[in-house]
């Protein structure tokens, strides 16, 4: 080898080392920014700190049983009726939005696609449904799936008492078909997401490279188990004997990283009981088994506020990521139009684009 050739190779090696060092520095500063963000996300209900690590882009599937794919909690013969398994094939899915939806809520789904769930680079929107008896409705769902490619349907009857199956099915879909997404939002089809601000929050307050150990939601610590058999949420003692649920997240929305999704799914699949109170079951009982801790971000929602005051400018100084549960279609549209006309804050702080 000539002296010149040796020098050239030496220079190439040095450049490669410099590039690797720069990558590690970028990752380091991403983690630092997330740690600072945790200081104002943390709420009094928990001492848990948001320690975010670089994203884990694969799951340890060896921790699941051999028949896991065909099992859904206590359903031994589970299968997807409609799968759309390639929805996450794009390499740049930054945020995956999981929306459990009633089969008859086609108008809700259409409204979401046209407002806060409007197609945008880096975002993938997927709806989750159960099985229906009405053949005409099933045909309409299949047509909707062919048109939009965002419907996932399982082979259990769609009902309120089967909502837990629907939620765990959505986690199953992530584990098996979307393992490389960076962030996950699970939200009901009757709520609102301030999508532009949420994206800025994830990218700027957290990290553009994804995260681990991330679990944000509305906290439900100390919720009692309802024993009134006339209540919608009645649970008998022989099903769940404790008088209160473990600390859990309200079911209408939650943000989590893929590793948290995997742990919630794995523990849900291993539980020996079934509770139709899906948020207590998945986020509380299964989450507790996985030793997961969540951070309350209810101050960034309109859950405890009058949503109509938003349009009077009463909340202009508050950064809202989410609306409230049980919003009608008209109100969701009005929210979207309102936020579309506003500058998008770069973070949950005061600066705006």
XYZ file of C-alpha atoms in Angstrom:
353
model
C 0.000 0.000 0.000
C 1.308 3.443 -0.886
C 1.715 6.180 1.710
C -1.039 8.174 0.000
C -3.458 5.226 0.138
C -2.680 4.676 3.815
C -3.400 8.335 4.621
C -6.714 8.232 2.735
C -7.890 5.168 4.675
C -6.772 6.790 7.910
C -8.835 9.910 7.120
C -11.923 7.798 6.302
C -11.694 5.980 9.658
C -11.425 9.302 11.516
C -14.490 10.679 9.698
C -16.513 7.577 10.576
C -15.582 7.918 14.247
C -16.589 11.583 14.225
C -19.985 10.729 12.680
C -20.651 8.031 15.287
C -19.754 10.476 18.069
C -22.173 13.062 16.686
C -25.006 10.502 16.639
C -24.434 9.650 20.306
C -24.318 13.328 21.219
C -27.671 13.914 19.501
C -29.240 10.994 21.353
C -27.766 12.273 24.623
C -29.291 15.719 24.241
C -32.649 14.204 23.247
C -32.749 12.286 26.530
C -31.747 15.406 28.470
C -34.614 17.408 26.940
C -37.091 14.698 27.936
C -35.842 14.692 31.517
C -36.454 18.451 31.757
C -39.931 18.006 30.308
C -40.756 15.520 33.065
C -40.318 18.207 35.705
C -43.529 19.980 34.694
C -45.395 16.862 33.594
C -45.024 15.236 36.992
C -48.133 15.478 39.181
C -48.593 15.095 42.959
C -50.237 11.641 42.718
C -46.939 9.882 42.027
C -43.246 10.267 42.660
C -42.486 8.539 39.399
C -40.058 10.396 37.179
C -40.241 10.169 33.401
C -36.912 8.556 32.598
C -36.942 8.292 28.854
C -34.413 6.170 27.046
C -33.814 5.845 23.290
C -36.669 3.981 21.647
C -36.693 0.198 21.556
C -37.544 -0.669 17.956
C -38.376 -4.336 18.470
C -40.138 -6.532 21.013
C -38.914 -9.648 22.787
C -41.482 -11.957 21.221
C -39.980 -14.939 23.061
C -41.798 -13.681 26.153
C -45.141 -14.464 24.497
C -46.695 -17.923 24.305
C -46.508 -19.922 21.079
C -50.251 -19.573 20.500
C -50.374 -15.903 21.490
C -51.458 -14.603 18.077
C -54.628 -16.729 18.123
C -55.426 -15.859 21.755
C -57.093 -12.708 23.113
C -57.170 -12.761 26.924
C -59.555 -15.724 27.456
C -60.607 -16.129 23.804
C -58.706 -19.164 22.510
C -59.683 -18.929 18.834
C -59.145 -15.246 18.144
C -58.596 -14.041 14.587
C -58.743 -10.802 12.632
C -61.723 -10.580 10.267
C -60.252 -7.455 8.659
C -56.533 -6.908 9.166
C -54.941 -4.290 6.883
C -51.636 -5.705 8.077
C -49.499 -3.365 5.971
C -50.831 -0.115 7.471
C -47.515 0.459 9.240
C -45.206 -0.631 6.424
C -43.985 2.930 5.956
C -40.615 3.382 7.641
C -41.447 6.808 9.057
C -44.499 6.198 11.285
C -43.754 8.686 14.050
C -47.170 8.511 15.748
C -49.626 5.626 15.535
C -53.176 6.535 16.606
C -55.348 3.655 17.840
C -59.080 4.425 17.871
C -61.527 1.846 19.261
C -64.754 2.541 17.396
C -68.315 1.215 17.370
C -69.212 -0.468 14.039
C -72.099 1.955 13.500
C -69.881 5.019 14.019
C -68.931 5.437 10.363
C -69.722 9.149 10.605
C -67.416 9.513 13.625
C -64.599 7.845 11.708
C -65.198 10.006 8.650
C -65.171 13.108 10.830
C -61.854 12.098 12.428
C -60.267 11.472 9.019
C -61.340 14.949 7.941
C -60.268 16.799 11.087
C -57.627 15.889 13.684
C -56.835 12.539 12.050
C -56.337 14.031 8.585
C -53.559 12.160 6.710
C -50.161 13.665 7.466
C -46.622 12.423 7.000
C -45.476 10.467 10.020
C -48.976 9.798 11.395
C -50.945 6.583 10.943
C -54.589 6.358 12.013
C -56.213 2.952 12.623
C -59.740 2.101 13.836
C -60.601 -1.057 15.811
C -63.981 -2.775 15.634
C -65.591 -5.982 16.815
C -67.844 -8.351 14.898
C -71.411 -7.458 13.886
C -74.434 -9.660 13.189
C -76.039 -7.293 10.668
C -74.772 -8.449 7.269
C -75.486 -5.118 5.576
C -73.482 -3.268 8.232
C -70.637 -5.751 7.800
C -70.591 -5.129 4.057
C -70.478 -1.381 4.693
C -67.521 -1.858 7.063
C -65.699 -3.942 4.457
C -66.285 -1.253 1.816
C -65.003 1.391 4.238
C -61.918 -0.722 4.860
C -61.198 -1.064 1.143
C -61.648 2.672 0.648
C -59.459 3.898 3.516
C -57.316 0.918 4.529
C -57.544 1.853 8.218
C -60.036 -0.667 9.664
C -59.072 -3.577 11.935
C -61.848 -5.972 12.973
C -61.736 -8.887 15.414
C -63.934 -11.988 15.642
C -65.663 -11.112 18.940
C -69.088 -9.468 19.152
C -68.796 -5.702 19.351
C -70.448 -4.629 22.602
C -69.737 -2.442 25.605
C -68.869 -5.476 27.722
C -66.342 -6.569 25.095
C -64.518 -3.232 25.042
C -61.537 -4.764 26.857
C -61.113 -7.251 24.002
C -61.088 -4.362 21.552
C -58.415 -2.460 23.467
C -56.138 -5.481 23.888
C -56.670 -6.308 20.202
C -55.338 -2.852 19.341
C -52.227 -3.547 21.442
C -51.849 -6.913 19.705
C -51.933 -5.157 16.353
C -49.082 -2.864 17.422
C -46.975 -5.740 18.756
C -47.320 -7.905 15.654
C -47.793 -5.405 12.840
C -46.411 -2.009 13.948
C -43.321 -2.734 16.086
C -41.237 0.179 14.771
C -43.531 3.126 15.486
C -42.043 5.746 17.807
C -45.111 6.914 19.752
C -48.622 5.533 20.286
C -51.843 7.374 21.091
C -54.929 5.388 22.027
C -58.081 7.544 22.018
C -61.857 7.142 21.784
C -63.727 8.050 18.597
C -65.784 10.724 20.375
C -62.944 12.980 21.431
C -60.634 15.617 19.964
C -56.857 15.720 19.517
C -54.936 18.944 18.970
C -52.712 17.038 16.541
C -50.288 19.834 15.531
C -49.501 20.657 19.169
C -49.262 16.967 20.088
C -46.673 16.419 17.354
C -44.644 19.416 18.545
C -44.868 18.159 22.121
C -43.569 14.717 21.163
C -40.803 16.085 18.949
C -39.696 19.131 20.931
C -40.617 18.515 24.568
C -39.799 14.814 24.330
C -37.666 13.433 21.496
C -37.914 13.149 17.687
C -36.220 9.749 17.999
C -38.926 8.123 20.110
C -38.835 7.121 23.751
C -39.121 4.310 26.252
C -40.953 4.103 29.588
C -43.434 6.757 28.434
C -46.994 6.583 29.806
C -49.109 9.780 29.892
C -52.845 10.042 30.584
C -55.612 11.259 32.913
C -54.956 9.653 36.306
C -57.722 7.638 38.009
C -56.113 6.822 41.351
C -58.484 5.649 44.106
C -61.456 4.777 41.890
C -63.885 2.470 43.744
C -65.262 -0.735 42.265
C -68.985 -0.178 41.606
C -71.171 -2.746 43.411
C -74.565 -1.275 42.461
C -76.057 -3.814 40.054
C -78.064 -1.051 38.378
C -74.906 0.770 37.339
C -73.330 0.603 33.897
C -69.999 -0.178 35.585
C -71.254 -2.821 38.051
C -68.666 -5.482 38.886
C -69.626 -8.302 41.309
C -67.272 -9.315 44.125
C -66.750 -12.808 42.742
C -65.256 -11.238 39.588
C -63.106 -8.638 41.354
C -63.094 -8.774 45.190
C -61.086 -5.607 45.950
C -63.030 -2.467 46.850
C -60.938 -0.181 44.655
C -58.950 -0.507 41.454
C -55.197 -0.034 41.247
C -54.080 3.382 40.035
C -54.959 3.503 36.336
C -55.476 5.763 33.327
C -58.853 6.980 32.163
C -59.732 5.014 29.042
C -60.579 7.867 26.702
C -56.945 8.622 25.841
C -53.378 7.604 26.692
C -49.966 8.250 25.148
C -47.338 5.551 25.507
C -44.104 4.286 24.014
C -43.900 0.906 22.226
C -42.180 -0.835 25.157
C -45.056 0.193 27.451
C -47.520 -1.080 24.831
C -45.761 -4.456 24.802
C -45.819 -4.744 28.606
C -49.512 -3.823 28.786
C -50.281 -6.377 26.090
C -48.190 -9.163 27.601
C -49.700 -8.786 31.065
C -53.263 -8.432 29.707
C -52.821 -11.711 27.867
C -51.607 -13.437 31.038
C -54.363 -12.318 33.422
C -56.677 -15.051 34.667
C -59.711 -12.750 34.933
C -61.677 -10.641 32.474
C -63.053 -7.210 33.371
C -65.183 -5.205 30.949
C -63.946 -2.024 32.678
C -61.187 -1.858 30.097
C -59.164 1.044 31.450
C -58.977 -0.491 34.946
C -58.146 -3.905 33.442
C -55.487 -2.842 30.920
C -53.936 0.258 32.470
C -54.511 -0.594 36.143
C -54.353 -4.351 36.723
C -52.141 -5.328 33.766
C -50.123 -2.120 34.099
C -49.587 -2.841 37.786
C -48.385 -6.375 37.022
C -45.848 -4.816 34.645
C -44.773 -2.273 37.309
C -45.670 0.591 34.980
C -46.109 4.115 36.306
C -48.091 6.769 34.489
C -47.917 10.550 34.617
C -51.092 12.623 34.816
C -51.410 15.270 32.092
C -55.058 16.161 32.698
C -54.119 19.849 32.893
C -53.529 19.667 29.126
C -57.123 18.556 28.465
C -60.591 20.100 28.682
C -61.918 17.151 30.693
C -62.940 19.223 33.729
C -63.716 22.464 31.896
C -66.651 23.843 29.921
C -65.569 23.314 26.281
C -67.787 26.149 25.046
C -65.666 28.666 26.967
C -62.796 27.813 24.619
C -64.434 29.819 21.856
C -64.844 32.846 24.130
C -61.092 33.081 24.632
C -61.237 31.970 28.284
C -58.547 29.321 27.776
C -56.271 31.094 25.306
C -53.274 30.915 27.641
C -53.667 27.181 28.287
C -52.101 24.595 25.967
C -54.600 21.827 25.231
C -53.565 18.495 23.750
C -57.025 16.909 24.057
C -60.652 17.936 24.290
C -62.910 15.937 26.596
C -64.646 12.556 26.471
C -68.084 12.104 24.888
C -67.831 14.979 22.408
C -70.349 15.067 19.571
C -69.297 15.329 15.931
C -70.343 18.963 15.609
C -68.224 19.994 18.604
C -65.186 18.071 17.319
C -65.461 19.913 13.991
C -65.784 23.233 15.786
C -62.686 22.487 17.871
C -60.717 21.616 14.738
C -61.686 24.822 12.961
C -60.843 26.828 16.073
C -57.335 25.386 16.449
C -56.659 25.547 12.713
C -56.921 29.313 12.946
C -54.414 29.580 15.788
C -50.587 29.604 15.755
C -49.143 26.256 16.813
C -46.957 26.439 19.940
C -43.531 24.871 19.466
C -43.796 23.286 22.910
C -46.159 23.215 25.859
C -44.439 26.441 26.929
C -45.179 29.913 25.592
C -43.338 30.103 22.259
C -45.377 29.777 19.060
C -44.602 29.145 15.405
